Each structure stands twice: as structure tokens, then as C-alpha cells.
Coordinates of C-alpha atoms in Angstrom, one line a residue:
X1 CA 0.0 0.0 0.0
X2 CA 2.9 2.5 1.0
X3 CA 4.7 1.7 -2.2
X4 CA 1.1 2.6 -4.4
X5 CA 0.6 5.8 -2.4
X6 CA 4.8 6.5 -3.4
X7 CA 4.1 5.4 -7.1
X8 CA 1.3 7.8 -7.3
X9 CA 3.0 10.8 -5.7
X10 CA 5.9 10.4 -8.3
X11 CA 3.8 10.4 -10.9
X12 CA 2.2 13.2 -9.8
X13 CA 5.1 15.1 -9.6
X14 CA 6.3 14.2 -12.8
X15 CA 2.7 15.3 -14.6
X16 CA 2.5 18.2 -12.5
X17 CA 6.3 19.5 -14.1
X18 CA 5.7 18.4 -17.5
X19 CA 2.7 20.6 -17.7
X20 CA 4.1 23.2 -15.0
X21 CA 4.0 27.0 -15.5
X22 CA 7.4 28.5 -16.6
X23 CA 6.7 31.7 -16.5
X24 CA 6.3 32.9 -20.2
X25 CA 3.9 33.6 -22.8
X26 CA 4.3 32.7 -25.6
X27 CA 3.9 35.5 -28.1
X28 CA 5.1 34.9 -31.8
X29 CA 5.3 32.0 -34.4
X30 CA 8.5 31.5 -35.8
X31 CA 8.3 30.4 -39.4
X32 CA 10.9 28.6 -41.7
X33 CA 10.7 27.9 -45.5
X34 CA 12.0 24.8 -46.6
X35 CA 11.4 25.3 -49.9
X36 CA 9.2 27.3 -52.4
X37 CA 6.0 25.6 -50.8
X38 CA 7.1 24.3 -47.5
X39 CA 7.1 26.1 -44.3
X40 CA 7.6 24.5 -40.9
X41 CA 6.2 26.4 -38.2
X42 CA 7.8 26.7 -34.1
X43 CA 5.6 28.5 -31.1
X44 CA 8.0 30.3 -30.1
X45 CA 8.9 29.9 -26.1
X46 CA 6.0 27.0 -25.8
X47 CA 6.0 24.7 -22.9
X48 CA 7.5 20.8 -23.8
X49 CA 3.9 19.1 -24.0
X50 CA 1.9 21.5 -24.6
X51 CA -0.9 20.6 -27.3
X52 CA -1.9 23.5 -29.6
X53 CA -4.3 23.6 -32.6
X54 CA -2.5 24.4 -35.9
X55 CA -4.7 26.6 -38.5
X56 CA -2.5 27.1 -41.8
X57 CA -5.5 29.3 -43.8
X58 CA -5.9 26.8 -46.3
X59 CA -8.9 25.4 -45.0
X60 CA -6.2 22.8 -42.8
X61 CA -6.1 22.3 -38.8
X62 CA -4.2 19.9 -37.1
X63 CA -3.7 19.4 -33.4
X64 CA 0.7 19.3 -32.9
X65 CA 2.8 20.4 -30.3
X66 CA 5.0 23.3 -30.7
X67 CA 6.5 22.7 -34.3
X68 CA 4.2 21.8 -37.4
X69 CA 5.4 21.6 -41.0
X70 CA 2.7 22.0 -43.7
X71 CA 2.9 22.4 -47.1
X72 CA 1.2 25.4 -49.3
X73 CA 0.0 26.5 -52.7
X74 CA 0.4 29.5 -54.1
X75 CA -1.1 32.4 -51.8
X76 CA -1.2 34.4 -48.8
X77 CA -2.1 32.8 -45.3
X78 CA -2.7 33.6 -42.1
X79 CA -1.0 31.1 -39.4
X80 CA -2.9 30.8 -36.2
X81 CA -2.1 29.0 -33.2
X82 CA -4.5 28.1 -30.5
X83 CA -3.6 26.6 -27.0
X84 CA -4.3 26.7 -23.2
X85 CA -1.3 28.2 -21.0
X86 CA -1.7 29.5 -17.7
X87 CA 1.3 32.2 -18.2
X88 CA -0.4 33.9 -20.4
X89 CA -2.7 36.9 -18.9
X90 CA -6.3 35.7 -19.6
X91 CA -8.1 32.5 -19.0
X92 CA -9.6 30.4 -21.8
X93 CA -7.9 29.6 -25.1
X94 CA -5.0 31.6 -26.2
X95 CA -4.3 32.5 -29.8
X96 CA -1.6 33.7 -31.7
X97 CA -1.1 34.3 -35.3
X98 CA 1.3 35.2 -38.5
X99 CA 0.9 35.3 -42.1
X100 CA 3.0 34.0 -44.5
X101 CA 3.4 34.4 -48.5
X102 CA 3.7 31.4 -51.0
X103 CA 5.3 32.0 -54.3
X104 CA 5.6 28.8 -56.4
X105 CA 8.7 28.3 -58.7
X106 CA 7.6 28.6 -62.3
X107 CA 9.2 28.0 -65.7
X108 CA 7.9 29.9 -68.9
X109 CA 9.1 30.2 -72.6
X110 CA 8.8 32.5 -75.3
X111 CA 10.1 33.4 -78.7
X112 CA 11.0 36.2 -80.8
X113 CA 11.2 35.3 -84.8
X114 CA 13.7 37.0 -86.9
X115 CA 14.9 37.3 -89.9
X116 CA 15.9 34.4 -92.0
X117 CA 14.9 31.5 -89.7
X118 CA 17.3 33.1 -86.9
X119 CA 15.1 33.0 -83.7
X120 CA 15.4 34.5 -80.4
X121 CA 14.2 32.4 -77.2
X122 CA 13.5 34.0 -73.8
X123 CA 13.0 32.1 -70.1
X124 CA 11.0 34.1 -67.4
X125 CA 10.8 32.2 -64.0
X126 CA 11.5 32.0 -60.2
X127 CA 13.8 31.4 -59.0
X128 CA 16.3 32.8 -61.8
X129 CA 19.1 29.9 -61.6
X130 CA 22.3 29.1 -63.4
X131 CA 23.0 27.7 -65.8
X132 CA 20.2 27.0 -68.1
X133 CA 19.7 24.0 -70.2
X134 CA 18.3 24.1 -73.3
X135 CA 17.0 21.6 -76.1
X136 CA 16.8 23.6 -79.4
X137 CA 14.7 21.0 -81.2
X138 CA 16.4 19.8 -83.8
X139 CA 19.3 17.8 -82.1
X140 CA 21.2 20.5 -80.6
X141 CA 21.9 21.2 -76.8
X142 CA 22.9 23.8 -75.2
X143 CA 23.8 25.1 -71.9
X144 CA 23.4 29.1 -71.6
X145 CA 21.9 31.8 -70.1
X146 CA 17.9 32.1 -69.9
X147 CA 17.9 34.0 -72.8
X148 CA 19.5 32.0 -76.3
X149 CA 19.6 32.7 -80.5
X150 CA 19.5 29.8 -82.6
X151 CA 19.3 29.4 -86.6
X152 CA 16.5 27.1 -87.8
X153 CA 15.5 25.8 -91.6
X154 CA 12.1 25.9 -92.3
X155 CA 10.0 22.5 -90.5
X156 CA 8.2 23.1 -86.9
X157 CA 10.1 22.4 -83.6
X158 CA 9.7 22.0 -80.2
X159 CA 12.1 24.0 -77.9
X160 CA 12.7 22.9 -74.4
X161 CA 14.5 24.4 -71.5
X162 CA 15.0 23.7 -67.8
X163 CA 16.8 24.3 -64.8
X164 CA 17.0 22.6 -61.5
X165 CA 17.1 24.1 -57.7
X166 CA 16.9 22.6 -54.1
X167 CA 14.6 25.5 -53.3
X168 CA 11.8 24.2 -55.0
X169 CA 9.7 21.4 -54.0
X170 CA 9.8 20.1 -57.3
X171 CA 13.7 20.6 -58.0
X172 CA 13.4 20.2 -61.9
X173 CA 11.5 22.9 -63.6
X174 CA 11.3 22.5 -67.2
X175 CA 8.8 24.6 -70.1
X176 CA 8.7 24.4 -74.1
X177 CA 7.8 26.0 -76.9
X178 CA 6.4 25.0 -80.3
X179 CA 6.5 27.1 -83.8
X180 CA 6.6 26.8 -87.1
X181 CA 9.4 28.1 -89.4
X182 CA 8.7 28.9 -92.9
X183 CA 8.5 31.4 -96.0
X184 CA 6.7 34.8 -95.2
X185 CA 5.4 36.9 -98.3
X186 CA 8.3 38.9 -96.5
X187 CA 10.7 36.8 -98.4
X188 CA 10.9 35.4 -101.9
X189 CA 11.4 32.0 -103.2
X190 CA 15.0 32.1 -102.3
X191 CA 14.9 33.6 -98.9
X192 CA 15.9 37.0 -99.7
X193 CA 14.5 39.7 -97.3
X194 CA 12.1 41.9 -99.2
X195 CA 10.9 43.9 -96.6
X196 CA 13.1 47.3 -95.4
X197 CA 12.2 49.4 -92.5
X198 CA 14.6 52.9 -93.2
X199 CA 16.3 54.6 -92.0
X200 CA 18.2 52.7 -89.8
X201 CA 19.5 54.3 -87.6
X202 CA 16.5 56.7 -86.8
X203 CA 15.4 59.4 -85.1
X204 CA 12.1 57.9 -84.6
X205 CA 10.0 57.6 -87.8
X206 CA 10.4 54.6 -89.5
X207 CA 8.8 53.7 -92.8
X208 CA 7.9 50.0 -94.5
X209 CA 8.6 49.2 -97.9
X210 CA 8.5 45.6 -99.7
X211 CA 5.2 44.1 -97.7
X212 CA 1.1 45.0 -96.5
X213 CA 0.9 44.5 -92.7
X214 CA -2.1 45.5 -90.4
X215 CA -0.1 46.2 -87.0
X216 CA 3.5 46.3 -85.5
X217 CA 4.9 45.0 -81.8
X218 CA 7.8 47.0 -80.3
X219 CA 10.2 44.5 -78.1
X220 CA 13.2 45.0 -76.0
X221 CA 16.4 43.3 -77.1
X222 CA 15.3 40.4 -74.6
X223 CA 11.9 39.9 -76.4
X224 CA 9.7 41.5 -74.1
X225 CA 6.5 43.1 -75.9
X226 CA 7.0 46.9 -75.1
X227 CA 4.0 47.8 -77.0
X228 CA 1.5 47.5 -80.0
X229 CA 0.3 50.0 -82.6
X230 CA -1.8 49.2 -85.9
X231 CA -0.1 50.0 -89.0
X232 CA -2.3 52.5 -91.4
X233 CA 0.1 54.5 -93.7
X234 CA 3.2 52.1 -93.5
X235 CA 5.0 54.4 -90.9
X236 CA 6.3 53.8 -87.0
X237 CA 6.7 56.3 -84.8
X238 CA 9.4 55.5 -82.1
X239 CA 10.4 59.2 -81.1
X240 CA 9.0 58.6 -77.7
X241 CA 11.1 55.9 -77.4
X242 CA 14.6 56.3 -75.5
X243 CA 18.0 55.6 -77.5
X244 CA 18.8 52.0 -77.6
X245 CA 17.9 48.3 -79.9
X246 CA 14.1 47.6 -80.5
X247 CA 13.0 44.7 -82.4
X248 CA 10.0 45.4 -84.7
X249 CA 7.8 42.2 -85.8
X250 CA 5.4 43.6 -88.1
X251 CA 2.1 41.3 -88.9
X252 CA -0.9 40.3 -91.4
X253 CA -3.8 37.8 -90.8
X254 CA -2.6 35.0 -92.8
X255 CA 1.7 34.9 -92.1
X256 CA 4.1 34.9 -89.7
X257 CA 5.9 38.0 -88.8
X258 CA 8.8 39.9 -90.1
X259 CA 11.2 40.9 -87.5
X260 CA 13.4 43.7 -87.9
X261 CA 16.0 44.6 -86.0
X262 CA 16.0 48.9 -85.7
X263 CA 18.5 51.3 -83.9
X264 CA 17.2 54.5 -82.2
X265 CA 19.4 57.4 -82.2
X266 CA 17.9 60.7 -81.0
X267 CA 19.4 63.9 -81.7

């Protein structure tokens, strides 16, 4: 009987100091990203057993103790943490919160048709890693930056790139493009450019001889779109532009573009 009585006075004891008060409040959520979509989660100055109710804003609650990892799609999300603690300066449940910001990694490919079959492919992405590996389509490889030329005969191809990262929960991220190389009424039967866009260099006004097209896009060097116009008298108008490399593709209903390459030099 004495040795019951002892038994249950230890284990008493013992309860009573896992669960004892130790002095603190706990008042923030620490949060660490593992990757792109996983974050793991620490109440910050919790006691060892304690047993809180995780809310991750996703429509998620589990019941953990003081570090939770949980993985998220893309969004913003308010963390909430919910538990009973007798240091803290109110009775009943006590709550605590953050909000976090999910960006997933991404992999996109575009293209920029010039002259002659010679193309211009551009990556956009997150994160932005090096090197690059590339797949031009018809047999050749490359490793590069995220922006690559390549010369193409006429035939359709698919262009692959990727790039791989331990920051993203799915390390390889990979995106292609397909298109379609072939004689524009830009060209004749030989491949010779007909088209001119003069002067070049110019001060702004540029002017379109050798082909009938219905509107214009204005891209950066890198083959972002910078704008679009429609074409009525065969003349472009870049004098608001700054000094610098554009690239004009000019367009009909029925062809590809024509791509011209144009320097602007203001006075």
C-alpha cells in the first residue's frame, strides 16, 4: 500500500512538471521555408507538452505540439495558433497568429522570330538559376543563359528548356515551346528579305517598304513586348522611345511576322 501511495505521488510530480507554468507567454510564431511551398512552423517559447491547434489558412487544422510543418499552394495565409497556457494573462484559449506568402517556382518560354529562320528564345521564372539547359529542337543542346539565339531551316520544332534548384519542392523545372518556321510573303522564293524598314539608324520615324501589314509589336532586345500599334500608312513612330535596340515584328492575318531589327538614335 505505502509503495502505491509513493508510485502515485511520483507520478504526480512528474505530470505536474511536464505541464508546470514556466513563467512565459508565448507571443510569436516562428516560421521557416524549406522550400518554395514548405514552411515549418515553431511557437516560439512554448511549454515541452503542450498541445496547440495548428490553422494554416488553407482550410487545414491539425492538433501538434509546438512545431508543425505544412505544405502550401500559391497564396497568402494567415497562421494561427491556439492553446491553453496558464502564463499567459487571460483565462480560456489563447491565440496567436502570422501570415506568410507562398510563391511557387515557375518556368515559362517565349520566342521572338527574326529574320531568316534566326530566332530568339527568352526564359522568365523563379527562381532565376544558373545555368540554363536548353533543347533547341532539332538535335542541338545547349547550356546558356535564360535568354538564347538559334538558326532554324524551315520544319516546326519543339524548344525545351530547364533548370534545376533545391529551393523548389519540385527541383526540376522545365517549359517548351512549339513554332513553325517557314517562308513569309516577307521573303521570296529564295529567302531573300524583301521587306526594309529605313532609316536605320532613326530618329524615330520609321517607314515600311516591300510588304502589306495590319499592326507592328515593339520589343526590347530580350523579347519582351513593349508595346503594340496598328499600322495605317506604313510608318512607325518611335520618337518617344529612348535611345537604344528595339526589335519590330510587323504582322498580317494570314503569315508569320517579319522581324526587324531597328536602332534609335535621338538627336
Amino acid at each position: 500500500m505505502l509503495m502505491r501511495f509513493l508510485y502515485t505521488m511520483m507520478a504526480s510530480l512528474v505530470t505536474s512538471a511536464a505541464f508546470a507554468n514556466d513563467g512565459i507567454c508565448p507571443d510569436s510564431i516562428l516560421v521557416f521555408q524549406h522550400n518554395d511551398l514548405e514552411f515549418a512552423f515553431e511557437l516560439e517559447n512554448a511549454e515541452g507538452e503542450v498541445s496547440i491547434t495548428w490553422n494554416f489558412g488553407d482550410g487545414m487544422e491539425v492538433t501538434a505540439g509546438a512545431d508543425v510543418t505544412h505544405v502550401f499552394a500559391e497564396g497568402s495565409y494567415v497562421i494561427t495558433a491556439i492553446l491553453m497556457d496558464g502564463d499567459c494573462p487571460w483565462d480560456g484559449p489563447y491565440v496567436i497568429s502570422t501570415t506568410i506568402d507562398v510563391y511557387p517556382c515557375w518556368l515559362n518560354l517565349s520566342y521572338v522570330a527574326l529574320k531568316d529562320g534566326f530566332y530568339t528564345f527568352t526564359a522568365t521564372g523563379y527562381p532565376e538559376k544558373y545555368p540554363m539547359f536548353w533543347e533547341m529542337g532539332d538535335g542541338t543542346s545547349i547550356v546558356e543563359t535564360w535568354v538564347v539565339d538559334h538558326q532554324y531551316a524551315p520544319g516546326t520544332y519543339e524548344v525545351c528548356a530547364w533548370i534545376t534548384s533545391d529551393f523548389c519542392f519540385v527541383d526540376t523545372l522545365e517549359a517548351c515551346v512549339t513554332f513553325t518556321y517557314e517562308i513569309t510573303e516577307g521573303m521570296n522564293e529564295n529567302g531573300v528579305d524583301l521587306v526594309e524598314v529605313f532609316p536605320n539608324p532613326s530618329t524615330g520615324l520609321l517607314r515600311i517598304s516591300g510588304g502589306s501589314f495590319e499592326r507592328v509589336i515593339i520589343h526590347s532586345p530580350d523579347g519582351k513586348v513593349l508595346e503594340e500599334k496598328s499600322l495605317f500608312d506604313g510608318v512607325i513612330d518611335l520618337g518617344h522611345r529612348s535611345d537604344g535596340i528595339y526589335l519590330i515584328s510587323l504582322w498580317n492575318q494570314d503569315s508569320l511576322p517579319v522581324v526587324k531589327r531597328v536602332t534609335i538614335l535621338q538627336p
